[in-house]
Coordinates of C-alpha atoms and ligand atoms in Angstrom, one line a residue:
M1 CA 0.0 0.0 0.0
N2 CA 1.2 3.4 -0.8
Q3 CA 1.2 5.3 2.5
A4 CA 3.8 8.0 1.7
E5 CA 5.7 9.3 4.6
R6 CA 3.7 12.2 5.9
N7 CA 5.4 15.6 5.8
S8 CA 5.7 16.8 9.4
T9 CA 3.9 20.0 8.5
T10 CA 0.7 18.4 7.4
F11 CA -2.1 18.1 9.9
A12 CA -5.4 16.3 9.2
L13 CA -8.2 16.5 11.8
T14 CA -11.8 15.5 11.9
T15 CA -15.0 16.4 13.7
P16 CA -17.5 13.6 14.1
L17 CA -19.7 13.0 11.1
Y18 CA -23.0 14.2 12.5
Y19 CA -26.2 12.3 12.4
V20 CA -28.8 14.0 10.2
N21 CA -31.8 13.0 12.4
D22 CA -32.3 16.7 13.0
V23 CA -30.8 20.1 12.3
P24 CA -27.5 20.9 14.2
H25 CA -27.7 22.1 17.8
I26 CA -25.1 23.9 19.8
G27 CA -23.5 20.6 21.0
S28 CA -22.7 19.6 17.4
A29 CA -21.4 23.1 16.7
Y30 CA -19.1 22.9 19.8
T31 CA -16.8 20.2 18.4
T32 CA -16.7 21.9 15.1
M33 CA -15.8 25.3 16.6
A34 CA -13.0 23.6 18.5
A35 CA -11.7 21.8 15.4
D36 CA -11.7 25.0 13.4
A37 CA -9.7 26.8 16.1
I38 CA -7.1 24.1 16.0
A39 CA -7.0 24.1 12.2
R40 CA -6.7 27.8 12.1
F41 CA -3.8 27.8 14.7
K42 CA -2.0 25.2 12.7
R43 CA -2.5 27.2 9.5
L44 CA -1.2 30.3 11.3
Q45 CA 1.9 28.4 12.1
G46 CA 2.3 27.5 8.4
D47 CA 1.1 23.9 8.4
S48 CA -0.8 22.4 5.5
V49 CA -4.1 21.5 7.2
L50 CA -7.0 19.3 6.2
L51 CA -10.1 19.9 8.3
I52 CA -12.8 17.2 7.7
T53 CA -16.4 17.4 8.8
G54 CA -19.5 16.0 7.5
T55 CA -22.6 14.0 8.1
D56 CA -23.5 10.4 8.9
E57 CA -26.6 9.6 6.9
H58 CA -27.4 5.9 7.0
G59 CA -29.0 3.5 9.5
Q60 CA -32.3 3.0 11.3
K61 CA -32.4 6.3 13.1
I62 CA -32.2 8.3 9.9
Q63 CA -34.5 5.9 8.0
R64 CA -37.2 6.3 10.7
T65 CA -36.8 10.1 10.9
A66 CA -37.4 10.3 7.1
Q67 CA -40.3 7.9 7.3
N68 CA -41.9 9.9 10.1
K69 CA -41.6 13.1 8.0
G70 CA -43.0 11.3 5.0
V71 CA -40.0 12.1 2.8
N72 CA -37.6 9.9 1.0
P73 CA -34.4 9.4 3.1
Q74 CA -32.0 10.9 0.5
E75 CA -34.1 14.0 0.3
H76 CA -34.2 14.3 4.0
C77 CA -30.4 13.8 4.2
D78 CA -29.8 16.4 1.6
Q79 CA -31.9 19.0 3.5
I80 CA -30.3 18.4 6.9
A81 CA -26.7 18.1 5.5
A82 CA -27.3 21.5 3.9
S83 CA -28.3 22.9 7.2
F84 CA -25.0 21.8 8.8
A85 CA -23.1 23.3 6.0
A86 CA -25.0 26.6 6.4
L87 CA -24.3 26.7 10.1
W88 CA -20.6 26.1 9.5
D89 CA -20.6 29.1 7.2
K90 CA -22.3 31.3 9.7
L91 CA -19.7 30.2 12.4
E92 CA -16.9 30.9 9.9
I93 CA -15.7 27.2 10.0
Q94 CA -13.0 26.8 7.4
Y95 CA -13.5 23.1 6.6
D96 CA -11.7 21.5 3.7
R97 CA -13.9 18.5 3.2
F98 CA -17.5 17.8 3.9
S99 CA -17.9 14.0 4.0
R100 CA -21.4 12.6 3.4
T101 CA -21.8 8.9 3.9
T102 CA -24.4 8.8 1.1
A103 CA -21.8 10.2 -1.4
A104 CA -21.2 8.0 -4.4
N105 CA -17.5 7.5 -3.8
H106 CA -18.0 6.4 -0.2
E107 CA -19.7 3.1 -1.1
Q108 CA -16.6 1.9 -3.0
I109 CA -14.4 2.7 0.0
V110 CA -16.6 0.9 2.4
K111 CA -16.9 -2.2 0.2
E112 CA -13.2 -2.4 -0.4
F113 CA -12.5 -2.1 3.3
F114 CA -15.2 -4.7 4.2
Q115 CA -13.7 -7.0 1.7
R116 CA -10.2 -6.6 3.2
V117 CA -11.4 -7.4 6.7
E118 CA -13.4 -10.4 5.4
D119 CA -10.3 -11.7 3.5
K120 CA -8.4 -11.4 6.7
G121 CA -10.9 -13.9 8.3
D122 CA -12.2 -11.3 10.7
I123 CA -15.9 -11.5 9.7
Y124 CA -18.3 -14.3 10.5
L125 CA -22.1 -14.9 10.6
D126 CA -23.7 -15.4 13.9
R127 CA -26.8 -14.8 15.9
Q128 CA -27.2 -11.4 17.6
Q129 CA -29.5 -11.1 20.6
G130 CA -29.7 -7.9 22.7
W131 CA -31.2 -4.5 23.5
Y132 CA -30.6 -1.9 20.8
C133 CA -30.8 1.9 21.2
V134 CA -31.7 3.4 17.9
A135 CA -30.7 6.8 19.0
C136 CA -27.1 5.6 19.8
E137 CA -27.3 3.0 17.0
E138 CA -25.7 0.6 19.4
F139 CA -26.4 -2.6 21.4
K140 CA -26.6 -1.9 25.1
E141 CA -25.8 -3.9 28.2
K142 CA -29.1 -4.1 30.1
E143 CA -27.6 -3.8 33.6
R144 CA -25.1 -1.1 33.0
E145 CA -26.4 1.0 30.1
L146 CA -30.2 0.9 30.5
T147 CA -32.5 2.3 33.1
E148 CA -34.6 -0.2 35.1
D149 CA -37.6 0.3 32.8
G150 CA -35.4 -0.2 29.7
Y151 CA -34.6 3.3 28.6
C152 CA -31.1 4.3 27.3
C153 CA -29.1 6.2 29.9
L154 CA -27.8 8.6 27.2
H155 CA -31.2 9.1 25.7
P156 CA -33.8 8.9 28.5
T157 CA -36.7 9.3 26.2
V158 CA -35.7 6.3 24.0
K159 CA -36.6 2.8 24.9
A160 CA -34.2 0.1 23.9
E161 CA -35.6 -2.5 21.4
W162 CA -35.1 -6.2 21.6
R163 CA -33.3 -7.7 18.6
D164 CA -32.8 -11.3 17.8
E165 CA -31.3 -11.7 14.3
E166 CA -28.6 -13.1 12.2
N167 CA -25.7 -10.6 11.8
Y168 CA -22.2 -10.5 10.5
F169 CA -19.7 -10.0 13.3
F170 CA -16.3 -8.4 13.4
R171 CA -13.7 -10.4 15.4
L172 CA -12.8 -7.5 17.8
S173 CA -11.5 -10.2 20.3
N174 CA -8.7 -11.0 17.9
Y175 CA -7.3 -7.5 18.5
Q176 CA -7.2 -7.5 22.3
Q177 CA -3.5 -7.8 22.7
Q178 CA -2.6 -5.6 19.7
L179 CA -4.8 -2.9 21.1
E180 CA -3.4 -3.1 24.6
A181 CA 0.2 -3.0 23.2
F182 CA -0.8 0.0 21.0
Y183 CA -2.2 2.0 24.0
E184 CA 0.8 1.3 26.0
K185 CA 3.2 2.4 23.3
N186 CA 1.1 5.4 22.4
P187 CA 0.1 6.9 25.8
D188 CA -1.2 10.1 24.1
F189 CA -3.5 8.2 21.7
I190 CA -6.5 8.8 23.9
Q191 CA -6.9 12.2 25.5
P192 CA -7.7 13.6 28.0
A193 CA -6.1 11.2 30.5
S194 CA -9.4 10.4 32.3
R195 CA -10.9 9.2 29.0
R196 CA -7.8 7.0 28.4
N197 CA -8.4 5.4 31.7
E198 CA -12.0 4.7 30.9
V199 CA -11.0 3.0 27.7
L200 CA -8.2 1.0 29.2
S201 CA -10.5 -0.4 31.9
F202 CA -13.2 -1.2 29.3
V203 CA -10.6 -3.1 27.2
K204 CA -9.2 -4.9 30.2
Q205 CA -12.6 -6.5 30.8
G206 CA -12.1 -8.4 27.6
L207 CA -13.3 -7.4 24.2
Q208 CA -16.4 -9.0 22.6
D209 CA -16.9 -9.3 18.9
F210 CA -19.6 -6.9 17.6
S211 CA -22.1 -7.1 14.9
I212 CA -21.4 -5.1 11.7
S213 CA -24.5 -5.8 9.7
R214 CA -28.3 -5.5 10.1
I215 CA -31.2 -7.2 8.5
N216 CA -34.5 -5.6 7.7
L217 CA -32.8 -2.3 7.1
E218 CA -32.7 -0.8 3.7
W219 CA -31.0 2.5 4.3
G220 CA -27.3 1.7 4.0
F221 CA -24.9 -0.2 1.9
P222 CA -25.4 -3.9 1.2
V223 CA -22.8 -6.4 2.5
P224 CA -20.9 -7.2 -0.7
S225 CA -21.2 -11.0 -0.4
N226 CA -24.8 -11.1 1.0
P227 CA -27.0 -8.2 0.0
Q228 CA -29.7 -9.4 2.4
H229 CA -27.6 -7.6 5.0
T230 CA -26.9 -3.9 5.3
I231 CA -23.6 -2.8 6.7
Y232 CA -23.8 -1.4 10.2
V233 CA -24.0 2.4 10.3
W234 CA -20.9 2.8 12.5
F235 CA -18.8 0.6 10.3
D236 CA -19.8 2.7 7.3
A237 CA -19.5 6.1 9.1
L238 CA -16.0 5.7 10.5
L239 CA -14.8 5.0 7.0
G240 CA -16.3 8.4 6.0
Y241 CA -13.1 9.8 7.4
V242 CA -11.1 7.9 4.9
T243 CA -13.3 8.8 2.0
A244 CA -13.0 12.4 2.9
L245 CA -9.2 12.2 2.2
L246 CA -9.8 11.5 -1.5
D247 CA -9.1 14.4 -3.8
P248 CA -12.3 15.0 -5.6
D249 CA -11.2 13.8 -9.0
R250 CA -9.5 10.6 -7.9
E251 CA -10.9 7.1 -8.2
P252 CA -12.3 5.9 -4.9
T253 CA -9.8 3.3 -3.8
L254 CA -8.3 2.8 -0.4
E255 CA -4.9 3.3 -1.8
N256 CA -5.8 6.7 -3.3
A257 CA -7.6 7.8 -0.2
L258 CA -4.7 6.9 2.1
S259 CA -1.9 8.3 -0.1
R260 CA -1.6 11.8 1.2
W261 CA -3.1 12.7 4.6
W262 CA -3.2 9.4 6.4
P263 CA -2.7 8.7 9.3
I264 CA -5.2 11.4 10.5
N265 CA -3.6 13.4 13.3
L266 CA -6.6 14.0 15.4
H267 CA -10.2 12.8 15.7
L268 CA -12.1 15.3 17.9
I269 CA -15.2 13.7 19.3
G270 CA -17.6 13.8 22.3
K271 CA -17.1 11.4 25.1
D272 CA -20.2 9.3 24.2
I273 CA -18.5 8.0 21.0
L274 CA -15.1 7.3 22.5
R275 CA -15.4 3.5 22.3
F276 CA -16.1 3.6 18.6
H277 CA -13.1 5.8 17.9
A278 CA -10.6 4.5 20.4
V279 CA -11.3 0.8 20.4
Y280 CA -13.4 -0.4 17.4
W281 CA -11.8 2.0 14.8
P282 CA -8.2 1.1 15.5
A283 CA -9.0 -2.6 15.6
M284 CA -10.8 -2.3 12.2
L285 CA -7.8 -0.6 10.8
F286 CA -5.4 -3.2 12.3
S287 CA -7.5 -5.9 10.6
A288 CA -7.3 -4.0 7.2
E289 CA -3.6 -3.5 7.8
I290 CA -3.8 0.2 7.9
S291 CA -2.0 2.2 10.6
P292 CA -4.2 3.9 13.2
P293 CA -4.7 7.6 13.6
H294 CA -2.5 9.6 16.0
Q295 CA -4.9 10.8 18.5
V296 CA -8.5 10.7 19.7
F297 CA -9.7 13.5 22.0
G298 CA -13.0 13.1 23.7
H299 CA -14.5 16.3 25.0
G300 CA -17.3 16.7 27.5
F301 CA -21.0 17.5 27.0
L302 CA -22.7 20.9 26.9
T303 CA -25.6 20.7 29.3
K304 CA -28.6 22.8 29.9
D305 CA -29.8 22.9 33.5
G306 CA -27.5 20.0 34.1
R307 CA -28.9 17.6 31.4
K308 CA -27.0 16.8 28.2
M309 CA -28.4 18.8 25.4
S310 CA -29.7 16.5 22.7
K311 CA -31.9 16.4 19.8
T312 CA -33.6 13.4 21.2
L313 CA -34.3 15.1 24.5
G314 CA -35.5 18.3 22.9
N315 CA -33.5 20.6 25.2
T316 CA -31.2 22.0 22.7
I317 CA -30.1 25.6 22.0
D318 CA -30.4 26.8 18.4
P319 CA -27.0 27.9 17.2
I320 CA -28.5 29.8 14.2
D321 CA -30.5 31.9 16.6
L322 CA -27.5 32.6 18.8
V323 CA -25.1 33.3 16.0
G324 CA -27.7 35.6 14.4
R325 CA -28.0 37.6 17.6
Y326 CA -24.4 37.7 18.8
G327 CA -22.2 36.8 15.8
A328 CA -19.7 34.0 15.2
D329 CA -16.8 35.4 17.3
A330 CA -19.0 35.7 20.4
L331 CA -20.1 32.0 20.3
R332 CA -16.6 30.8 19.4
Y333 CA -15.1 32.8 22.2
Y334 CA -17.6 31.8 24.9
F335 CA -17.6 28.1 24.3
L336 CA -13.9 27.7 23.9
K337 CA -12.8 30.0 26.7
E338 CA -15.5 29.3 29.2
I339 CA -15.8 25.5 29.1
E340 CA -12.7 23.6 29.9
F341 CA -12.2 21.4 26.9
G342 CA -12.6 17.8 28.0
Q343 CA -15.0 18.7 30.8
D344 CA -18.8 19.1 30.7
G345 CA -20.1 22.7 30.8
D346 CA -23.5 24.3 31.3
F347 CA -24.8 26.9 29.0
N348 CA -26.4 29.9 30.6
E349 CA -27.3 33.1 28.6
V350 CA -26.6 35.5 31.5
R351 CA -23.1 34.1 32.0
F352 CA -22.6 34.2 28.2
I353 CA -23.4 37.9 28.1
Q354 CA -21.4 38.7 31.2
T355 CA -18.3 37.0 29.8
L356 CA -18.5 38.6 26.5
N357 CA -19.0 42.1 28.0
A358 CA -16.2 41.6 30.5
D359 CA -13.6 40.2 28.1
L360 CA -14.4 41.3 24.6
A361 CA -16.2 44.6 25.0
N362 CA -14.3 45.9 28.1
D363 CA -10.9 44.3 28.6
L364 CA -10.0 44.0 24.9
G365 CA -12.3 46.4 23.1
N366 CA -11.9 49.3 25.5
L367 CA -8.1 48.8 25.6
L368 CA -7.8 49.1 21.9
N369 CA -10.2 52.0 21.8
R370 CA -8.6 54.1 24.5
T371 CA -5.1 53.4 23.4
L372 CA -5.8 54.4 19.8
G373 CA -7.5 57.5 21.2
M374 CA -4.4 58.5 23.1
A375 CA -2.2 57.6 20.1
K376 CA -4.3 60.0 18.1
K377 CA -3.9 62.8 20.6
Y378 CA -0.3 62.4 21.7
C379 CA 1.3 60.7 18.7
K380 CA -0.5 61.9 15.6
S381 CA -2.2 58.6 15.1
K382 CA 1.1 56.8 14.4
V383 CA 2.9 54.0 16.0
P384 CA 5.4 55.8 18.3
A385 CA 8.9 55.5 17.1
V386 CA 10.3 53.4 20.0
E387 CA 13.2 51.1 19.9
V388 CA 12.0 47.9 21.4
E389 CA 15.5 47.1 22.7
K390 CA 15.4 50.2 24.8
I391 CA 12.2 49.2 26.6
E392 CA 13.5 47.9 29.9
A393 CA 13.4 44.1 30.3
N394 CA 11.4 44.4 33.5
N395 CA 8.6 46.3 31.7
T396 CA 5.6 44.2 32.6
L397 CA 4.1 44.1 29.1
K398 CA 7.4 43.3 27.5
S399 CA 8.2 40.5 29.9
L400 CA 4.7 39.0 29.6
G401 CA 4.7 39.5 25.8
L402 CA 8.1 38.1 25.0
N403 CA 7.4 34.4 25.5
L404 CA 3.6 34.6 25.3
S405 CA 3.4 32.8 22.0
D406 CA 5.3 29.8 23.3
R407 CA 2.8 29.4 26.2
V408 CA -0.2 30.0 23.9
A409 CA 1.1 27.5 21.3
R410 CA 1.5 24.9 24.0
A411 CA -2.0 25.5 25.1
Y412 CA -3.4 25.2 21.6
E413 CA -1.3 22.1 21.1
D414 CA -2.9 20.6 24.2
L415 CA -6.3 21.7 23.0
N416 CA -6.5 23.7 26.1
F417 CA -8.4 26.7 24.7
S418 CA -9.3 28.2 28.0
K419 CA -5.7 28.2 28.9
A420 CA -4.7 29.9 25.6
C421 CA -7.3 32.6 26.3
E422 CA -6.3 33.0 29.9
E423 CA -2.6 33.5 28.9
I424 CA -3.6 36.1 26.3
F425 CA -6.0 37.9 28.6
T426 CA -3.3 38.1 31.3
L427 CA -1.4 40.3 28.9
I428 CA -4.6 42.3 28.0
R429 CA -5.5 42.9 31.6
A430 CA -1.9 43.8 32.5
S431 CA -2.1 46.3 29.6
N432 CA -5.1 48.0 31.1
K433 CA -3.5 48.1 34.5
F434 CA -0.3 49.4 32.9
I435 CA -2.1 52.4 31.3
D436 CA -3.9 53.2 34.5
E437 CA -0.7 53.1 36.5
Q438 CA 1.5 54.9 33.9
A439 CA -1.2 57.5 33.2
P440 CA 0.1 58.7 29.8
W441 CA -2.3 61.7 30.0
S442 CA -0.4 63.1 33.0
L443 CA 3.0 62.2 31.4
Y444 CA 1.9 64.2 28.4
K445 CA 0.9 67.1 30.6
Q446 CA 4.4 66.9 32.2
K447 CA 5.8 67.0 28.6
K448 CA 7.4 63.6 29.0
Q449 CA 6.8 62.7 25.4
S450 CA 9.2 59.9 25.1
E451 CA 7.7 58.2 28.1
V452 CA 4.2 58.6 26.7
E453 CA 5.5 57.0 23.5
R454 CA 7.1 54.1 25.3
V455 CA 3.9 53.4 27.2
L456 CA 1.7 53.6 24.2
Y457 CA 4.0 51.5 22.1
A458 CA 4.1 48.7 24.7
V459 CA 0.3 48.7 24.9
L460 CA -0.4 48.9 21.1
E461 CA 2.0 46.0 20.6
S462 CA 0.4 44.0 23.3
V463 CA -3.0 44.4 21.8
R464 CA -1.6 43.4 18.4
L465 CA 0.0 40.3 19.7
S466 CA -3.1 39.4 21.6
A467 CA -5.3 39.8 18.5
Y468 CA -2.9 37.6 16.5
L469 CA -2.9 34.8 19.0
L470 CA -6.6 35.0 19.5
S471 CA -7.3 34.9 15.8
P472 CA -8.0 31.2 15.6
I473 CA -10.9 31.8 18.1
I474 CA -12.1 35.3 17.2
P475 CA -10.9 35.8 13.6
N476 CA -13.2 38.7 12.8
L477 CA -12.4 40.7 15.9
S478 CA -8.7 40.0 15.4
G479 CA -9.1 41.3 11.9
K480 CA -10.8 44.5 13.1
I481 CA -8.0 45.1 15.6
Y482 CA -5.3 44.6 13.0
Q483 CA -7.1 46.9 10.6
Q484 CA -7.3 49.7 13.2
L485 CA -3.6 49.1 13.9
G486 CA -3.0 49.9 10.2
F487 CA -2.7 46.4 8.7
A488 CA -4.7 45.3 5.7
I489 CA -5.1 41.7 7.1
D490 CA -8.1 39.4 7.1
F491 CA -7.7 36.5 9.4
N492 CA -10.1 34.5 7.3
Q493 CA -7.6 34.4 4.5
P494 CA -4.8 32.0 5.5
A495 CA -2.7 32.6 2.3
V496 CA -2.7 36.3 2.9
I497 CA -1.7 35.9 6.6
R498 CA 1.2 33.6 5.6
Q499 CA 2.4 36.3 3.2
S500 CA 1.8 39.5 5.2
A501 CA 1.7 38.4 8.8
P502 CA 3.7 35.3 9.1
F503 CA 3.8 33.4 12.4
S504 CA 7.6 33.7 12.7
S505 CA 7.4 37.4 13.2
H506 CA 3.8 38.3 14.2
S507 CA 3.7 35.8 17.0
Q508 CA 6.6 37.8 18.7
W509 CA 6.3 40.8 20.9
G510 CA 8.1 43.9 19.6
I511 CA 7.5 43.8 15.8
L512 CA 5.0 46.6 15.5
D513 CA 6.8 49.0 13.1
R514 CA 7.3 52.6 14.0
D515 CA 5.4 55.3 12.2
R516 CA 2.8 52.9 10.9
A517 CA -0.3 55.0 10.4
L518 CA -3.1 54.0 12.8
N519 CA -6.7 54.0 11.8
K520 CA -9.7 55.7 13.4
P521 CA -10.7 54.0 16.7
L522 CA -14.1 52.3 16.4
P523 CA -15.7 50.0 18.9
I524 CA -15.0 46.4 17.9
F525 CA -17.5 44.7 20.2
P526 CA -20.7 46.2 21.6
Q527 CA -21.8 46.0 25.2
L528 CA -24.6 43.4 25.3
E529 CA -27.8 43.8 27.2
L530 CA -28.8 41.1 29.7
P531 CA -32.1 39.5 28.9
P532 CA -35.0 41.5 30.4
E533 CA -35.9 39.1 33.3
N534 CA -32.4 39.7 34.7
Ligands
LIG1 N1 -22.9 9.9 13.8 C1 -22.2 9.7 14.9 C2 -20.7 10.0 14.8 C3 -20.0 9.2 13.7 S1 -18.4 9.7 13.5 C4 -17.8 8.6 12.3 C5 -22.7 10.6 16.1 N2 -23.4 11.7 15.7 S2 -24.1 12.7 16.6 O1 -24.7 13.7 15.8 O2 -25.1 12.0 17.5 O3 -23.1 13.3 17.6 C6 -22.0 13.9 17.0 C7 -21.1 14.5 18.1 O4 -21.8 15.6 18.8 C8 -20.7 13.5 19.2 O5 -19.3 13.7 19.3 C9 -21.4 14.0 20.4 O6 -20.6 13.8 21.5 C10 -21.5 15.5 20.1 N3 -22.6 16.0 20.9 C11 -23.9 15.7 20.9 N4 -24.6 16.3 21.9 C12 -23.6 17.1 22.6 C13 -23.7 17.9 23.6 N5 -24.8 18.2 24.2 N6 -22.5 18.5 24.0 C14 -21.4 18.3 23.3 N7 -21.3 17.5 22.4 C15 -22.4 16.8 22.0 O7 -22.5 10.3 17.2

C-alpha cells in the first residue's frame, strides 16, 4: 500500500460525522468550533491542514426520521446536510472536506474495506440477541447502560428495542493484545487522560466481537457477499473519514484515499462515542492492515440545566439563533474560553453575556479604543517610534509578551483553549493596568513625550500580539483590531496571513513597526444587554 511518509507540517483533523436526524444544535457546533480553532492555529503556524467534517446519513435512526416526516431518506439527508453546511458558514468554519456517507464515492471505499477485513478472516455470521438503542445506533448492556424500565441512559426518552437476528460479526476479540500494546506504546493516543483510563478499563474487561450488519434495514450499503444484510452504520460512518481524504477527482480506492493525509492526526469527538473511535476503529484498521490515527480527543458535553443537550431530549439551543443575535466570534469565544475542553459545561445566557461584555467589550475592546484615542492625541495617530530594545526588560508588558506565543502555542497544542485565552488575557489585563498606572495623560501634561510613547508602544504592541494569537478563536475581531492598527489583514484568508503576517514574526512581541499609520478607533465589540428578566 502506498502510504507515503507524511510531511511533518501536514495536519489532518476531523469532527465527528453528524447524524442527520435533525438540524444541528449547539452541541454539534461545539466540536466543530474547537476543530476549526485548532485548524486555524496550525495554518497560522504555516502547516498544511485538512479539516474534515460531514454527516452520517445511514441507519435506522435516519431511515425512521425520514419515514416519520414522510419524505424519501435521501431527500431528508440532503436537507439536513445543507443545514449543517449553512451553520458552518455562519460560524466561519474553514473546513476543507464535507464528507457525506451517502456520497457515491464512499460506497466503494466501504466495500473495499469490508472485503479486506473479510479476506483477513475477521468477519463471520452469527446470531445477535440484545437490546438496541436506535438513538445511539448501538447494542446496550441491560444492567449497565439501560434504566430499570429499559430506557437508554444517554437518551432517557428512547426505549431500547429487543433484537434477535442473524448478523455479521467483526472479530474484535482478535485484537485485544494488539490494542493493549498499542495503547501502551502510544500513551497520548486517547486524550484527556481520564478518558484514556475509561477506555483501558473497558478493554481490560475483555473485548467482545460486535455485529457489523443489520437485516430488515434498507437505508445503508449492502454487504458485498450477501445483499440481504446492510452494513452497520458505524462501520460505514468511521470510513467516512477515509473517503474524505480523497481528492475530488480521484478514483475511490483505499490506496488513493490513504496516499496523502493518512494517518489522520486528530479525531475530535464527544465522550459518548469514544469507544467507537478509540477501540473499534483502530481494531478495524489493524484488521485491514492500515495504521491507526495519531490521537482521539473526547470532549465533554454541553448541558442545559444539568442535562445533556440532545436532539432526542429536545432541550437544545439553536445555534443559528445565537449566531444571528451575537455573531460567530461571540459564540466561538464563549464556548472555547468558558468551558474547559474535556469537561462538561453548562450553557447559561446570562453568564454568556457577562463573559462577552467583560472580556471582549471591556478588557479587549476598550483597551484598543482608548489606546488608539491616546495615540491620536499624543502621537498623531502613528505607532510611536520606539526602539524595542530600549524598553526595559522588566517592563511588565514586554516581559509578559516576550514568550507569550510559546505558552499559547503549547495550550493550543494541548487543545486547552481556556488556557490559551487565559494566557492572552493576562497580557490584556496587564495592559489595562499598565495604562492606569502609567497615566500617559499626565505624562503628556508633564511633557514627557518619550515616556508617553514608550507606554503607548508597549500597549499597542500587546493588543496586536493578543489579537494575532486570538485569531484562531475570534478571527473577525482580530481582523478588526489589526485593521485599526493599520494592517490590511483578514484572518479568514490563510494565504494572505502567511504572506503578510507570518507566524515567525507576528507571534513575537516587539515587531510593530514605528510610524505605521493607525486608523480611526471604532468599537470592535458592543456592550450586550442582559435578557430583560435579569
Ligand atoms: N454519527 C455519529 C458520529 C459518527 S463519526 C464517524 C454521532 N453523531 S451525533 O450527531 O449524534 O453526535 C456527534 C457529536 O456531537 C458527538 O461527538 C457527540 O458527543 C456530540 N454531541 C452531541 N450532543 C452534545 C452535547 N450536548 N454537547 C457536546 N457535544 C455533543 O454520534
